[in-house]
Coordinates of C-alpha atoms in Angstrom, one line a residue:
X1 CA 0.0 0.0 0.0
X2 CA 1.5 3.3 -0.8
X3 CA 1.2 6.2 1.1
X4 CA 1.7 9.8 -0.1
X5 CA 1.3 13.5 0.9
X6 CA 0.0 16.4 -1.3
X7 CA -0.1 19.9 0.2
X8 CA -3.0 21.2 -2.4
X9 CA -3.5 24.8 -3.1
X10 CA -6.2 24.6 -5.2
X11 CA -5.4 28.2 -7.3
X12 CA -8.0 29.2 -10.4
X13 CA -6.5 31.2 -12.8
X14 CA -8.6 32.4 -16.1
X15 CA -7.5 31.4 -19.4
X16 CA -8.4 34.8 -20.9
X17 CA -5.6 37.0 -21.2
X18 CA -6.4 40.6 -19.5
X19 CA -7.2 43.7 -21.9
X20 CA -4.1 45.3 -20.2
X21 CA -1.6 42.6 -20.8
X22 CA -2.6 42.5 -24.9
X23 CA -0.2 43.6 -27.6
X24 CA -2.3 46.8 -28.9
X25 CA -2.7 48.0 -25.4
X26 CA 0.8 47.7 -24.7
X27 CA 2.3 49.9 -27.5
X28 CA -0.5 52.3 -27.0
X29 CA 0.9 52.7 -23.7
X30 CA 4.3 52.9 -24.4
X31 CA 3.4 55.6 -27.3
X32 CA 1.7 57.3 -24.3
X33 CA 5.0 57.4 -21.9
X34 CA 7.4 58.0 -24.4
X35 CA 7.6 61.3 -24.7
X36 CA 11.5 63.4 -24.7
X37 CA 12.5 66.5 -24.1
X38 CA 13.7 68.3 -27.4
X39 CA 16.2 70.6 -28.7
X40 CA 16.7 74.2 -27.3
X41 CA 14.2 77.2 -28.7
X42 CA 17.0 79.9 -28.0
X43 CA 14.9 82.2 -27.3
X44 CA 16.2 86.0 -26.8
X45 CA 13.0 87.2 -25.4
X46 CA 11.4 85.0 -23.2
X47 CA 14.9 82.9 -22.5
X48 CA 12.9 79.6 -22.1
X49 CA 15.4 76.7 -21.5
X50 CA 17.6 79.6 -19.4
X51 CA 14.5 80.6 -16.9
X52 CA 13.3 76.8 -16.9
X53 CA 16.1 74.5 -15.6
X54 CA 16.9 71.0 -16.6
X55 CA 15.3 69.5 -13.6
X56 CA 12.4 71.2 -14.0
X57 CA 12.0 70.1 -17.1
X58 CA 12.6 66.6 -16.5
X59 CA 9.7 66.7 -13.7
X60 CA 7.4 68.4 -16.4
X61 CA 7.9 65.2 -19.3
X62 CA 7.7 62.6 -16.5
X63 CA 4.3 63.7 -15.5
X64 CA 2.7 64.6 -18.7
X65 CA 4.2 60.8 -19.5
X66 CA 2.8 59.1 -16.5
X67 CA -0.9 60.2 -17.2
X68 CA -3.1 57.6 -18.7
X69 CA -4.7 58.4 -22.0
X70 CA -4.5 60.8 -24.6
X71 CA -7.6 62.7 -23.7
X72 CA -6.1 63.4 -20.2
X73 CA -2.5 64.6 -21.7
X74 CA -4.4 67.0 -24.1
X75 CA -6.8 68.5 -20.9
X76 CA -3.4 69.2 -19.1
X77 CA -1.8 70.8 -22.0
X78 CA -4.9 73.0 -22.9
X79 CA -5.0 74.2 -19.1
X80 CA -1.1 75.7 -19.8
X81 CA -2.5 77.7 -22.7
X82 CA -4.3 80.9 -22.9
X83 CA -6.9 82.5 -25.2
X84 CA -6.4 85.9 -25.8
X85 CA -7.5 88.7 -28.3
X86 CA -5.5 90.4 -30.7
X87 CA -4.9 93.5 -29.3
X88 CA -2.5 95.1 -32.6
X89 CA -2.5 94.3 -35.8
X90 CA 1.0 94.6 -37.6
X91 CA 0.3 92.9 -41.0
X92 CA 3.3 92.9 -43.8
X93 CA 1.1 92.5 -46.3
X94 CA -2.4 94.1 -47.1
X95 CA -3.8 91.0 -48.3
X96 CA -3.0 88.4 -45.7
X97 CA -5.5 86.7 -43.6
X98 CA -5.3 88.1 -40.2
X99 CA -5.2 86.2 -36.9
X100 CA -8.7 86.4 -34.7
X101 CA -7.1 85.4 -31.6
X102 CA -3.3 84.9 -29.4
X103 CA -1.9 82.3 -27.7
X104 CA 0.3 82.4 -24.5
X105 CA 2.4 79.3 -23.2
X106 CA 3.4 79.0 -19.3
X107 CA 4.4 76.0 -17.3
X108 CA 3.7 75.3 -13.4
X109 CA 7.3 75.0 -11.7
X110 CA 7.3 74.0 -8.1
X111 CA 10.3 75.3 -6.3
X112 CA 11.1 72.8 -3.3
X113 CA 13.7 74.9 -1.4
X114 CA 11.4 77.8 -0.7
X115 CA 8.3 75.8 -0.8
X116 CA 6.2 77.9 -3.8
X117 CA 4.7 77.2 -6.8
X118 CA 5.0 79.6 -9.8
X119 CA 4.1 80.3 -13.6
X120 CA 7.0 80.3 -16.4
X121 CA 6.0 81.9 -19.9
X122 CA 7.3 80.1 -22.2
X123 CA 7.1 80.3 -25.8
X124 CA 5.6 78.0 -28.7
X125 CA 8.8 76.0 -29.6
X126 CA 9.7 75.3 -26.3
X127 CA 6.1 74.3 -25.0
X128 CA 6.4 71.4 -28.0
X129 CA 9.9 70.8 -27.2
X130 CA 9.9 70.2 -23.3
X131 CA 6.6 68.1 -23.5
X132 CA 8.0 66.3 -26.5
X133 CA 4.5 66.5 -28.9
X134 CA 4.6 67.7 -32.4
X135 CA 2.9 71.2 -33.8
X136 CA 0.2 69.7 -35.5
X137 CA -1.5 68.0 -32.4
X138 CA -0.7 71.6 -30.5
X139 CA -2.7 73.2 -33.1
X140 CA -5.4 70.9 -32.6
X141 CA -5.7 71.6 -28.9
X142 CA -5.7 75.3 -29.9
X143 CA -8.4 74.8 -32.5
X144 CA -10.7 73.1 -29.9
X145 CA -10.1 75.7 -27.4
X146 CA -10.9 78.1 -30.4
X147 CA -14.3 76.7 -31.1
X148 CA -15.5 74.7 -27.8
X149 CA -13.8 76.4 -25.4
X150 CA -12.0 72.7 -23.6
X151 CA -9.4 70.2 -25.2
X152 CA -10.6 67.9 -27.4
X153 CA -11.6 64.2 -27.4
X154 CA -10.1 61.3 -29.1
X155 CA -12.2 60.2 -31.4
X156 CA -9.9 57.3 -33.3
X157 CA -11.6 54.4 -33.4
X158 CA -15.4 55.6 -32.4
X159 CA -16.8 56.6 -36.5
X160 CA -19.9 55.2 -36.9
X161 CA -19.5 54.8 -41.0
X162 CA -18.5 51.4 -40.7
X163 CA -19.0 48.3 -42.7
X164 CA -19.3 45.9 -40.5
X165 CA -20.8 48.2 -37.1
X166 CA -21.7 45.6 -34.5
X167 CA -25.6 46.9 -34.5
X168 CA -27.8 46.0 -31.8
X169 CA -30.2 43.4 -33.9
X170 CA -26.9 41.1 -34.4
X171 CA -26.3 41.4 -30.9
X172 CA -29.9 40.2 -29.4
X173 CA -28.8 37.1 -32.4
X174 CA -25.8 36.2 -30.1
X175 CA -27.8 36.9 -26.8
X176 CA -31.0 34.8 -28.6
X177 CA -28.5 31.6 -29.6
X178 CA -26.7 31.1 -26.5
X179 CA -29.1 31.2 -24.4
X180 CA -31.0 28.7 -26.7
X181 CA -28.4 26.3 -25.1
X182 CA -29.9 23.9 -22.1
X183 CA -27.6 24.2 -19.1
X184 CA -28.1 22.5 -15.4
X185 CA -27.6 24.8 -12.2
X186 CA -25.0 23.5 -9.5
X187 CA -26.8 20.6 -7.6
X188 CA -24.6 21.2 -4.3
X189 CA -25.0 24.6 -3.6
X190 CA -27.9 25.4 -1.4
X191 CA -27.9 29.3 -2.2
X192 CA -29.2 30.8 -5.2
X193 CA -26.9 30.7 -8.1
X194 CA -27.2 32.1 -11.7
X195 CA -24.4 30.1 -13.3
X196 CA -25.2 27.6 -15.5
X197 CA -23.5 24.2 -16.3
X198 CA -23.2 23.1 -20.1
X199 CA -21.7 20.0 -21.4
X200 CA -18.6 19.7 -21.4
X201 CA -18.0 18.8 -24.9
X202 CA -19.3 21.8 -25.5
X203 CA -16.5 25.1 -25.7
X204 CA -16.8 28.7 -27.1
X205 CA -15.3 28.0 -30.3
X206 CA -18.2 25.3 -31.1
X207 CA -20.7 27.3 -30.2
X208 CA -19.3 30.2 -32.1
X209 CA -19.3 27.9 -35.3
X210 CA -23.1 26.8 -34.5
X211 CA -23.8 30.3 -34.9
X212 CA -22.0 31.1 -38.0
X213 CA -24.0 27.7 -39.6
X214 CA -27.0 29.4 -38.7
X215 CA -27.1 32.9 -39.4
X216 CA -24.6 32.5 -42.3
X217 CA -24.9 35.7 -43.9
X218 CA -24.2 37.6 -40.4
X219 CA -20.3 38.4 -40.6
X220 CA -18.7 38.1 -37.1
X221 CA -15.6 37.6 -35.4
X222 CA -15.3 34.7 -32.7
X223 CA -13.5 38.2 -30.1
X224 CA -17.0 39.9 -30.2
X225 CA -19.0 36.4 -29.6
X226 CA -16.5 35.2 -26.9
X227 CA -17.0 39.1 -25.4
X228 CA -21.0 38.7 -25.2
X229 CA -20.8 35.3 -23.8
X230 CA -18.0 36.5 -21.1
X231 CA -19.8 40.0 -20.2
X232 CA -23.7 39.0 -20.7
X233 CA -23.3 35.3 -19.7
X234 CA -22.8 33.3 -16.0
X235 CA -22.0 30.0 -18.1
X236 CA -19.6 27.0 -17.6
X237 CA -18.6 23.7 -19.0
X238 CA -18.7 20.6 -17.5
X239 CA -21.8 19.1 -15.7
X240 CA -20.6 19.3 -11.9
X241 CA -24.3 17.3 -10.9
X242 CA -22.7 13.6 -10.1
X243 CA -24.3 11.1 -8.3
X244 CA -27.4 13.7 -7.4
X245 CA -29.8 13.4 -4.6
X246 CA -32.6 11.4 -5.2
X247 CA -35.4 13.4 -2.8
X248 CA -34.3 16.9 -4.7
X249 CA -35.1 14.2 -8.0
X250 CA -38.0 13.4 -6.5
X251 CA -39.2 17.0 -5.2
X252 CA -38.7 18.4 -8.9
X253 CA -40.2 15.5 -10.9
X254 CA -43.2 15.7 -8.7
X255 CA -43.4 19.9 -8.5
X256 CA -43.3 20.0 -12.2
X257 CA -45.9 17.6 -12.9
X258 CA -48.0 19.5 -10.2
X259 CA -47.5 23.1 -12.1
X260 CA -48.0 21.4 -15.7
X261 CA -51.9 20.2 -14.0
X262 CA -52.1 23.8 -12.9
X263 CA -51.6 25.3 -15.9
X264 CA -54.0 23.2 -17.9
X265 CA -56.3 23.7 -14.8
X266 CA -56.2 26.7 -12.9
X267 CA -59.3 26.1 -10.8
X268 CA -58.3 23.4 -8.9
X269 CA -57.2 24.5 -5.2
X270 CA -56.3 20.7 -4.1
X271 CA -53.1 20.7 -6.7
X272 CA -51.9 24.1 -4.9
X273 CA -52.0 22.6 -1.5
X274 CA -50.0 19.8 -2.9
X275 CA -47.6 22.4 -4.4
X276 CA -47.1 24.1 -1.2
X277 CA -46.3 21.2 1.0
X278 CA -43.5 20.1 -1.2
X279 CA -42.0 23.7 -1.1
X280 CA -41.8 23.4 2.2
X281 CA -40.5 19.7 2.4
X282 CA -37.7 20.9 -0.3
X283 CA -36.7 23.7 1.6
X284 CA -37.1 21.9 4.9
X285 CA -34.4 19.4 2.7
X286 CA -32.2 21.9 1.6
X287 CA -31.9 24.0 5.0
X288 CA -31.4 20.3 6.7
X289 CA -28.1 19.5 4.1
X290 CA -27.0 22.6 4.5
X291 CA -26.2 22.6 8.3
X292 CA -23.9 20.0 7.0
X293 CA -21.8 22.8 5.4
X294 CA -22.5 25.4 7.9
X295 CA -20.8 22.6 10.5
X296 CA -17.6 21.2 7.9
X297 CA -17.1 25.1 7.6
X298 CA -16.9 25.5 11.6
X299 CA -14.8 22.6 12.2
X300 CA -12.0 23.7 10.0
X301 CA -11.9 27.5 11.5
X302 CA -11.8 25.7 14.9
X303 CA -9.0 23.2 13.2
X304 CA -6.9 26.4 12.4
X305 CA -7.0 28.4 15.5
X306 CA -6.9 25.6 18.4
X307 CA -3.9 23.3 18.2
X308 CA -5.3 20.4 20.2
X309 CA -7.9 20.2 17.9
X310 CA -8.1 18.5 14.1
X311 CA -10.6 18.4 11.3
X312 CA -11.0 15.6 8.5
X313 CA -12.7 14.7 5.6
X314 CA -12.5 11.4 4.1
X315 CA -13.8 9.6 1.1
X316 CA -12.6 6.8 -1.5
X317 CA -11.5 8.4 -5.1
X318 CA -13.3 7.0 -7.9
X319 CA -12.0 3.3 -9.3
X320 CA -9.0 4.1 -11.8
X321 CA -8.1 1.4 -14.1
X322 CA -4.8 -0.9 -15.2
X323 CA -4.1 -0.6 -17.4
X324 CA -5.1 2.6 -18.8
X325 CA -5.2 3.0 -22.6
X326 CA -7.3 4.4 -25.2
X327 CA -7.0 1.6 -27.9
X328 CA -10.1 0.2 -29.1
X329 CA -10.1 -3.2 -27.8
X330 CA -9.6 -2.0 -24.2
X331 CA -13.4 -0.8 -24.0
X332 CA -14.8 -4.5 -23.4
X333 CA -12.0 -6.2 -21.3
X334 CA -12.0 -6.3 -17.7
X335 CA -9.6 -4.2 -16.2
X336 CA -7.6 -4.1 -12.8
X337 CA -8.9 -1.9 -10.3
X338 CA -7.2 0.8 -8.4
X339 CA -8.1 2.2 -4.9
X340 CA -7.3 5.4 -3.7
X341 CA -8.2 6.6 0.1
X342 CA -8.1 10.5 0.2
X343 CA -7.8 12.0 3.4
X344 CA -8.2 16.0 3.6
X345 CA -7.0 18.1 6.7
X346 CA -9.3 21.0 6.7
X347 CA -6.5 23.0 8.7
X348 CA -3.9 23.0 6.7
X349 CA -5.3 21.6 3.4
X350 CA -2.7 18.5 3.1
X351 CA -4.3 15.5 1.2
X352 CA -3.1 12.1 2.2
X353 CA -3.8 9.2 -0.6
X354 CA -3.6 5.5 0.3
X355 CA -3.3 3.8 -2.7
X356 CA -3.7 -0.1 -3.3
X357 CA -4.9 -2.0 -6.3
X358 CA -7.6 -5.1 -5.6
X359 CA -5.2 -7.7 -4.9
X360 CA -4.2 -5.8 -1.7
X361 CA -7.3 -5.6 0.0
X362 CA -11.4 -4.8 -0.7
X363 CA -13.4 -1.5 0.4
X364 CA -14.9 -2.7 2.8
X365 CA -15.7 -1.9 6.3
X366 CA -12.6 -4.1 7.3
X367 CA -9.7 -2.1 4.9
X368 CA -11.5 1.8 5.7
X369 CA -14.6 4.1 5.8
X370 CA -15.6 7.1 3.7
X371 CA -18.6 9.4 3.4
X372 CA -21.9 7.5 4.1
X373 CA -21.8 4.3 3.0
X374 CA -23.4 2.1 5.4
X375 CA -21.0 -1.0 4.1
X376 CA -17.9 1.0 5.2
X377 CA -18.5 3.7 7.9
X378 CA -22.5 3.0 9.7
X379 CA -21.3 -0.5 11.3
X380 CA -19.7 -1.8 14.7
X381 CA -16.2 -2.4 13.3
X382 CA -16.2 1.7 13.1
X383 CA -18.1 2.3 16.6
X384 CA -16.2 0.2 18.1
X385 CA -12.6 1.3 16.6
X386 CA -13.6 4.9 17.2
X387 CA -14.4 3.7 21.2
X388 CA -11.2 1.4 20.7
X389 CA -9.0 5.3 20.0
X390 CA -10.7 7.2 22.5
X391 CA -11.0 5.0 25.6
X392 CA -8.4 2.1 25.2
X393 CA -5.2 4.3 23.5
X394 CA -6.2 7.6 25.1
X395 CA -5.5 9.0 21.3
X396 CA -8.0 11.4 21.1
X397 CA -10.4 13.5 23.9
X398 CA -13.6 12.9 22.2
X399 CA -14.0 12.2 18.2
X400 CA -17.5 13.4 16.3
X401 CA -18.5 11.8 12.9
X402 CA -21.1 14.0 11.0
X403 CA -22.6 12.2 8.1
X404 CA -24.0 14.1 5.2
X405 CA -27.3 14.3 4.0
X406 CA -27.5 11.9 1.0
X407 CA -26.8 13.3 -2.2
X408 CA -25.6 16.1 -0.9
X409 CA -21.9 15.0 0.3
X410 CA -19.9 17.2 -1.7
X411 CA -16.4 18.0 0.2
X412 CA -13.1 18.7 -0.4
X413 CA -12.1 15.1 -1.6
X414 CA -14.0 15.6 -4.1
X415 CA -12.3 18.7 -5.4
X416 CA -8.9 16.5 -5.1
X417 CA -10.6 14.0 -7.1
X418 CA -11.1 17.0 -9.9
X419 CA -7.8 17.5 -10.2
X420 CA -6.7 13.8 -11.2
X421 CA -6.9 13.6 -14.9
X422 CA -8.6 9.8 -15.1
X423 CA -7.6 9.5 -19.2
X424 CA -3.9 9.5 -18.0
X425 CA -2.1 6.2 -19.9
X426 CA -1.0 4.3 -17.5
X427 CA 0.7 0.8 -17.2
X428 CA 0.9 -0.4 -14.0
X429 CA 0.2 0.9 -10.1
X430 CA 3.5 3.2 -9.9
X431 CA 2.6 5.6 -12.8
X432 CA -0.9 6.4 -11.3
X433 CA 1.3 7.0 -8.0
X434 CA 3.7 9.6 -10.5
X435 CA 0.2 11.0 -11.9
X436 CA -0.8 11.7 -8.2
X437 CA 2.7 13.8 -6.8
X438 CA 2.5 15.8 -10.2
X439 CA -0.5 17.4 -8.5
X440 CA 1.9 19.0 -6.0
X441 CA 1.8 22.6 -6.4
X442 CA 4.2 22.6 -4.0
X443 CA 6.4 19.8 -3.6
X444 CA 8.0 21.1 -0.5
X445 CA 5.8 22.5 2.4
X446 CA 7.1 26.3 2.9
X447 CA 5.8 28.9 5.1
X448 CA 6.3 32.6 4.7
X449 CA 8.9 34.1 7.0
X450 CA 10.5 37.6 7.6
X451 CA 12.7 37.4 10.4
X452 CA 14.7 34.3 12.2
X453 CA 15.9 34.6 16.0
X454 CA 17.7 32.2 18.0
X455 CA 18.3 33.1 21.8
X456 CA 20.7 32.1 24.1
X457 CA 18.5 31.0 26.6
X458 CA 16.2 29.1 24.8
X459 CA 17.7 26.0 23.5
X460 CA 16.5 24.1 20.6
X461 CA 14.0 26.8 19.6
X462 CA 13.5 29.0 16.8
X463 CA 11.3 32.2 17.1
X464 CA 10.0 33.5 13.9
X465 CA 7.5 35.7 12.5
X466 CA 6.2 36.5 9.3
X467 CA 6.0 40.1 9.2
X468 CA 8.6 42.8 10.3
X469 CA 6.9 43.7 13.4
X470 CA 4.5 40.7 14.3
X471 CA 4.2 38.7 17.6
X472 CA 7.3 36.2 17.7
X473 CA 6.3 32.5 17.4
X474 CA 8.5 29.6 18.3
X475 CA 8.6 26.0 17.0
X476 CA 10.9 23.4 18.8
X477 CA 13.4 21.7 16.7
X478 CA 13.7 18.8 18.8
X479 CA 10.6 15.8 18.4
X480 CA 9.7 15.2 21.9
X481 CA 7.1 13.1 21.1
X482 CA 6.8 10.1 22.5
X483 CA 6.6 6.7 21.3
X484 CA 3.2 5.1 21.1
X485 CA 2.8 1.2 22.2
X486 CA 1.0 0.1 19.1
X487 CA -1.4 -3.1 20.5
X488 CA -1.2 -6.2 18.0
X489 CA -4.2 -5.8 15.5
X490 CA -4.9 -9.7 13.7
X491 CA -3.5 -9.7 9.8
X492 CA -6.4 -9.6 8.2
X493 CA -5.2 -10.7 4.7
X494 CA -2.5 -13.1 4.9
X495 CA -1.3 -13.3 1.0
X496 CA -2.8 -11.2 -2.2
X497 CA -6.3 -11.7 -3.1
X498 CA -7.1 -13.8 -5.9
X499 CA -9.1 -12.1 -9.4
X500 CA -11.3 -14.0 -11.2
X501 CA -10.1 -16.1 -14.2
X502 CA -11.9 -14.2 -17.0
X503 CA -10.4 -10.8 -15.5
X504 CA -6.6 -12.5 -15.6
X505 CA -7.3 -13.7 -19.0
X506 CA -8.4 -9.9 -20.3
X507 CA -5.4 -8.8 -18.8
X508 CA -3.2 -11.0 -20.1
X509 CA -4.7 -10.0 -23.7
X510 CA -4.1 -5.6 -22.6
X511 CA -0.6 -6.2 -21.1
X512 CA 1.1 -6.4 -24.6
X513 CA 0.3 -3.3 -24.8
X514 CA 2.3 -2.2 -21.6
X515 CA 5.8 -1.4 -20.1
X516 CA 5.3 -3.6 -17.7
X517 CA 4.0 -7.2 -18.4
X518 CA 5.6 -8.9 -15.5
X519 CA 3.6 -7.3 -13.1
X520 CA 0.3 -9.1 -14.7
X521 CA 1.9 -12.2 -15.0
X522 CA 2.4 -12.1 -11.4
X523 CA -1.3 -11.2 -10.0
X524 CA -3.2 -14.5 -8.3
X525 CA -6.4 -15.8 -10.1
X526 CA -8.6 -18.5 -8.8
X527 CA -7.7 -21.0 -10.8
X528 CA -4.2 -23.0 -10.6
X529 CA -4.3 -23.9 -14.7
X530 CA -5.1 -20.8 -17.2
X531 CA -4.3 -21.0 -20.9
X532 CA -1.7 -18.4 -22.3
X533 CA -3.1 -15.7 -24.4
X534 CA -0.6 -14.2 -27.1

């Protein structure tokens, strides 16, 4: 039987890669920020780039870099400029088209040694030159200011002229078609939930081809159907309603029925009595499994604050097969099974796995216990070992077993048993072993720490803390522990349990196509003679 420990951090991360991080959106910002300072103006009159100093200037370009869109760098350079009139007219020609209106330039320089805050006057060169921007998108801001009287908005990419414009009818399409889609709601959950379940051969891309087969003559890109289904949409893949409960079955079957007579016969009043008493028996249902939850939640905030104090779940893993291929003739030969006993520490979310394969032992009450199954937990070889740890060993102070409600057992084994990919090939008992400590998001537990102390006085213990001015905990480095007396417990299988013949002969025909034959070859069948299979 092997044993092994998985520290599980169960992290969701989303496959959709975020506006911010794409290509377009990162040039656009570095266009944004990249921004230098320019040549000189040498100007005689205002003496720009003399009155303004190079520090001051570097200040001025990181700011005007550091703001976020274009629309906010124009509004700060339209508040440095000012309207005026013409107040004389000086033209060199007769004919020339005179100027309705002046322009002055100043910049806000901060001086830190005397505290204060001043206006520079600078002039039209050096206003382009220190913010690093070109005349013509100067003139633009001085246009707007012209005719609106405020900087102007960026309007690239917002015309309304264009060929394919994503209207509203073609929207209420995409809206119309997924939702035609039949999803289930999650089974466990007691609360109210939006999010629907689709099947999980189902994905984005086949729906968005389902859509282009039917409304063939609507052009689309799969971006704007993924967007509606992401943004409009609570949807999922993957039924997550497995082994359901059979009185919510019961409750809906019957509640439908009673609401399909009501709506062919409205006057009836016996049919709304019926209708109301199994509202209230569902409810009464759901509120009963939920205390379940409400209790598993308590346990392990208890587990994490009081050391003396431990919460577990336990549960069998679904039966994985050996071997594990995906040719064709594997489908109707009996297989090998493998066990798997999870055991998840609420407290610190380690997973224990004791693995076996059927020629080790059975699942019975006998090998160990799970959720609640009467064959393997609600029996007196548990009440009485439970009695046997508490009483007789002195191992625990008092133990509590809280069974589900049935069908509505969904704990954290179950989430371990998500992560175990059951279509992994496999060969013999060691590679589903390998498959299980890939899991490991962390092969080695860690903990977070900021400072180390070791005193003088305190021998064989470190203090440690994982913030720079938290309380100081200590952990001994010496195992004090003592040994316990283990009591002799009878062998309760004294050599590898036999398979039937017709099982050994399939797996003689399946190991050919394994690493491993010998270990087949090896496994004890019933019967003493068997024919050899090539």
């Amino acid at each position: 039987m092997a044993i092994l420990e998985i520290p599980i951090e169960m992290l969701k991360k989303s496959k959709k890669r975020k506006s911010k991080e794409r290509l377009r959106e990162i040039i656009k910002k570095q266009r944004l920020s990249s921004h230098k300072i320019g040549l000189g103006c040498n100007c005689i009159r205002l003496k720009c780039f003399h009155n303004v100093k190079e520090e001051d200037r570097k200040v001025l370009t990181r700011y005007f870099n550091s703001l976020s869109s274009k629309d906010a760098q124009d509004s700060y350079l339209a508040s440095l400029i000012t309207l005026n009139n013409v107040s004389r007219r000086r033209p060199r020609n007769i004919n020339s088209k005179g100027y309705n209106s002046s322009y002055t330039y100043r910049l806000f320089i901060t001086n830190h040694e005397i505290f204060a805050s001043s206006f520079v006057y600078v002039c039209f060169s050096a206003f382009i030159s220190i913010f690093g921007i070109k005349k013509g998108r100067l003139e633009t801001i001085k246009r707007s200011l012209l005719t609106t009287g405020h900087s102007p908005h960026d309007k690239r990419g917002k015309h309304k002229n264009q060929y394919n414009n994503f209207t509203p009818q073609l929207k209420n399409k995409i809206c119309d078609h997924i939702s035609s889609f039949r999803g289930r709601e999650f089974h466990y959950s007691q609360k109210k939930t939006r999010r629907l379940y689709l099947p999980q051969e189902l994905n984005i891309t086949k729906m968005y081809d389902l859509f282009k087969i039917k409304y063939a003559n609507d052009k689309l890109s799969y971006e704007s159907y993924r967007n509606i289904f992401n943004t409009s949409f609570n949807i999922s893949f993957g039924y997550p309603r497995t082994d359901t409960c059979s009185k919510c079955d019961e409750f809906k079957i019957k509640i439908d029925a009673i609401k399909i007579e009501l709506s062919l016969n409205s006057e009836c009043t016996k049919p709304e009595q019926q209708l109301h008493e199994l509202e209230l028996l569902k409810k009464q249902h759901h509120k009963d499994a939920e205390t379940f939850y409400v209790r598993k939640r308590n346990a392990r905030f208890k587990a994490q604050r009081e050391y003396k104090f431990e919460a577990i779940a336990f549960d069998f893993q679904k039966n994985l097969n050996l071997p594990n291929q995906s040719t064709n003739g594997f489908y109707y030969k009996r297989k090998l099974a493998f066990y798997s006993f999870n055991i998840h520490v609420l407290s610190s979310n380690k997973v224990y796995l004791y693995c076996y394969d059927e020629t080790i032992a059975k699942k019975g009450a006998d090998e160990l216990f799970c959720d609640s199954c009467g064959g393997q937990n609600k029996n007196y070889r548990l009440i009485h070992f439970m009695d046997f740890l508490v009483h007789e060993k002195k191992r625990f102070d008092y133990i509590k077993v809280t069974f589900p409600e049935r069908g509505h057992s969904f704990m954290e084994c179950d989430k371990d048993m998500g992560l175990i990919n059951c279509k992994t090939p496999t060969s013999d008992p060691s590679d589903w072993i390998k498959t299980f400590k890939m899991l490991n998001n962390c092969p080695i537990p860690t903990r977070s720490l900021r400072q180390i102390c070791f005193r003088g006085d305190s021998s064989g213990i470190v203090f440690h803390r994982d913030s720079w001015n938290g309380l100081l905990l200590k952990t001994n480095l010496k195992n004090n522990r003592k040994n316990t007396i283990n009591s002799e417990i009878p062998i309760l299988y004294n050599a590898k349990l036999c398979i039937s013949v017709a099982k050994y002969r399939d797996l003689q025909v399946l190991k050919r196509f394994t690493l491993n034959a010998q270990f087949y070859d090896s496994l004890p069948y019933n019967q003493e003679v068997i024919e050899t299979f090539h």
